[in-house]
Amino acid sequence: MADETTDSKPLSETLPDAPEATPAKQSVHSFKYDILTALGETKKYAKLKMKFTKQELESEALIREELRIEDLSKRIQEQNE
């Protein structure tokens, strides 16, 4: 085999030029995320807030149901007297 190192160019000249600096990727956010961040909320806290609101509505519904049952119970007791 022939000696390739003497016939060839230096290694730095044979390698293709490396890109200067790759531009930073712009992160892609959804429209909803942009709205939430505009309101000062992050996605994590928005999800927690939605979960809390759902639980709060369920709790209020149970309280209303309990009050309705108590009122019904009182009316039945009055009718039986």
Short mmCIF file of C-alpha atoms in Angstrom, two decimals:
data_model
loop_
_atom_site.label_atom_id
_atom_site.label_comp_id
_atom_site.label_asym_id
_atom_site.label_seq_id
_atom_site.Cartn_x
_atom_site.Cartn_y
_atom_site.Cartn_z
CA MET A 1 0.00 0.00 0.00
CA ALA A 2 1.16 3.49 -0.68
CA ASP A 3 1.78 5.83 2.19
CA GLU A 4 -1.36 7.99 2.21
CA THR A 5 -0.14 10.45 4.82
CA THR A 6 2.57 11.87 2.58
CA ASP A 7 0.31 12.25 -0.46
CA SER A 8 -2.75 13.61 1.29
CA LYS A 9 -3.49 17.03 2.69
CA PRO A 10 -3.42 17.71 6.41
CA LEU A 11 -6.44 16.42 8.30
CA SER A 12 -7.75 19.91 9.09
CA GLU A 13 -7.93 20.73 5.37
CA THR A 14 -9.74 17.53 4.41
CA LEU A 15 -12.56 17.84 6.92
CA PRO A 16 -15.58 19.85 5.84
CA ASP A 17 -16.04 23.13 7.60
CA ALA A 18 -18.06 22.80 10.77
CA PRO A 19 -21.02 25.10 11.04
CA GLU A 20 -20.13 28.31 12.81
CA ALA A 21 -22.76 28.34 15.48
CA THR A 22 -26.13 26.74 15.19
CA PRO A 23 -28.89 29.20 15.97
CA ALA A 24 -30.78 28.43 19.15
CA LYS A 25 -34.01 26.58 18.52
CA GLN A 26 -37.04 28.67 19.16
CA SER A 27 -39.36 26.83 21.45
CA VAL A 28 -42.83 26.30 20.14
CA HIS A 29 -45.63 26.96 22.58
CA SER A 30 -49.30 26.50 22.11
CA PHE A 31 -51.65 29.44 22.01
CA LYS A 32 -53.14 28.32 25.34
CA TYR A 33 -49.70 28.31 26.95
CA ASP A 34 -49.03 31.82 25.65
CA ILE A 35 -52.30 33.03 27.17
CA LEU A 36 -51.52 31.37 30.50
CA THR A 37 -48.07 32.89 30.64
CA ALA A 38 -49.52 36.27 29.73
CA LEU A 39 -51.74 35.91 32.78
CA GLY A 40 -48.69 35.06 34.86
CA GLU A 41 -49.46 31.38 35.20
CA THR A 42 -47.30 28.51 34.10
CA LYS A 43 -48.70 25.37 32.59
CA LYS A 44 -48.12 23.42 35.80
CA TYR A 45 -50.00 25.89 37.96
CA ALA A 46 -52.77 26.27 35.40
CA LYS A 47 -53.36 22.51 35.55
CA LEU A 48 -53.36 22.61 39.34
CA LYS A 49 -55.80 25.51 39.29
CA MET A 50 -58.13 23.65 36.92
CA LYS A 51 -58.01 20.56 39.14
CA PHE A 52 -58.68 22.65 42.25
CA THR A 53 -61.61 24.42 40.58
CA LYS A 54 -63.11 21.09 39.53
CA GLN A 55 -62.84 19.74 43.09
CA GLU A 56 -64.32 22.96 44.45
CA LEU A 57 -67.34 22.70 42.14
CA GLU A 58 -67.88 19.07 43.15
CA SER A 59 -67.69 20.04 46.81
CA GLU A 60 -70.22 22.84 46.35
CA ALA A 61 -72.56 20.45 44.54
CA LEU A 62 -72.34 17.98 47.43
CA ILE A 63 -73.05 20.75 49.95
CA ARG A 64 -76.11 21.89 47.95
CA GLU A 65 -77.32 18.28 47.79
CA GLU A 66 -76.87 17.90 51.56
CA LEU A 67 -78.83 21.10 52.23
CA ARG A 68 -81.60 19.98 49.88
CA ILE A 69 -81.86 16.64 51.69
CA GLU A 70 -81.97 18.36 55.10
CA ASP A 71 -84.78 20.66 53.92
CA LEU A 72 -86.69 17.69 52.54
CA SER A 73 -86.19 15.81 55.80
CA LYS A 74 -87.54 18.77 57.81
CA ARG A 75 -90.61 19.03 55.58
CA ILE A 76 -91.34 15.32 55.95
CA GLN A 77 -90.99 15.57 59.75
CA GLU A 78 -93.42 18.53 59.81
CA GLN A 79 -95.93 16.61 57.70
CA ASN A 80 -95.74 13.60 60.01
CA GLU A 81 -96.44 15.67 63.15
#
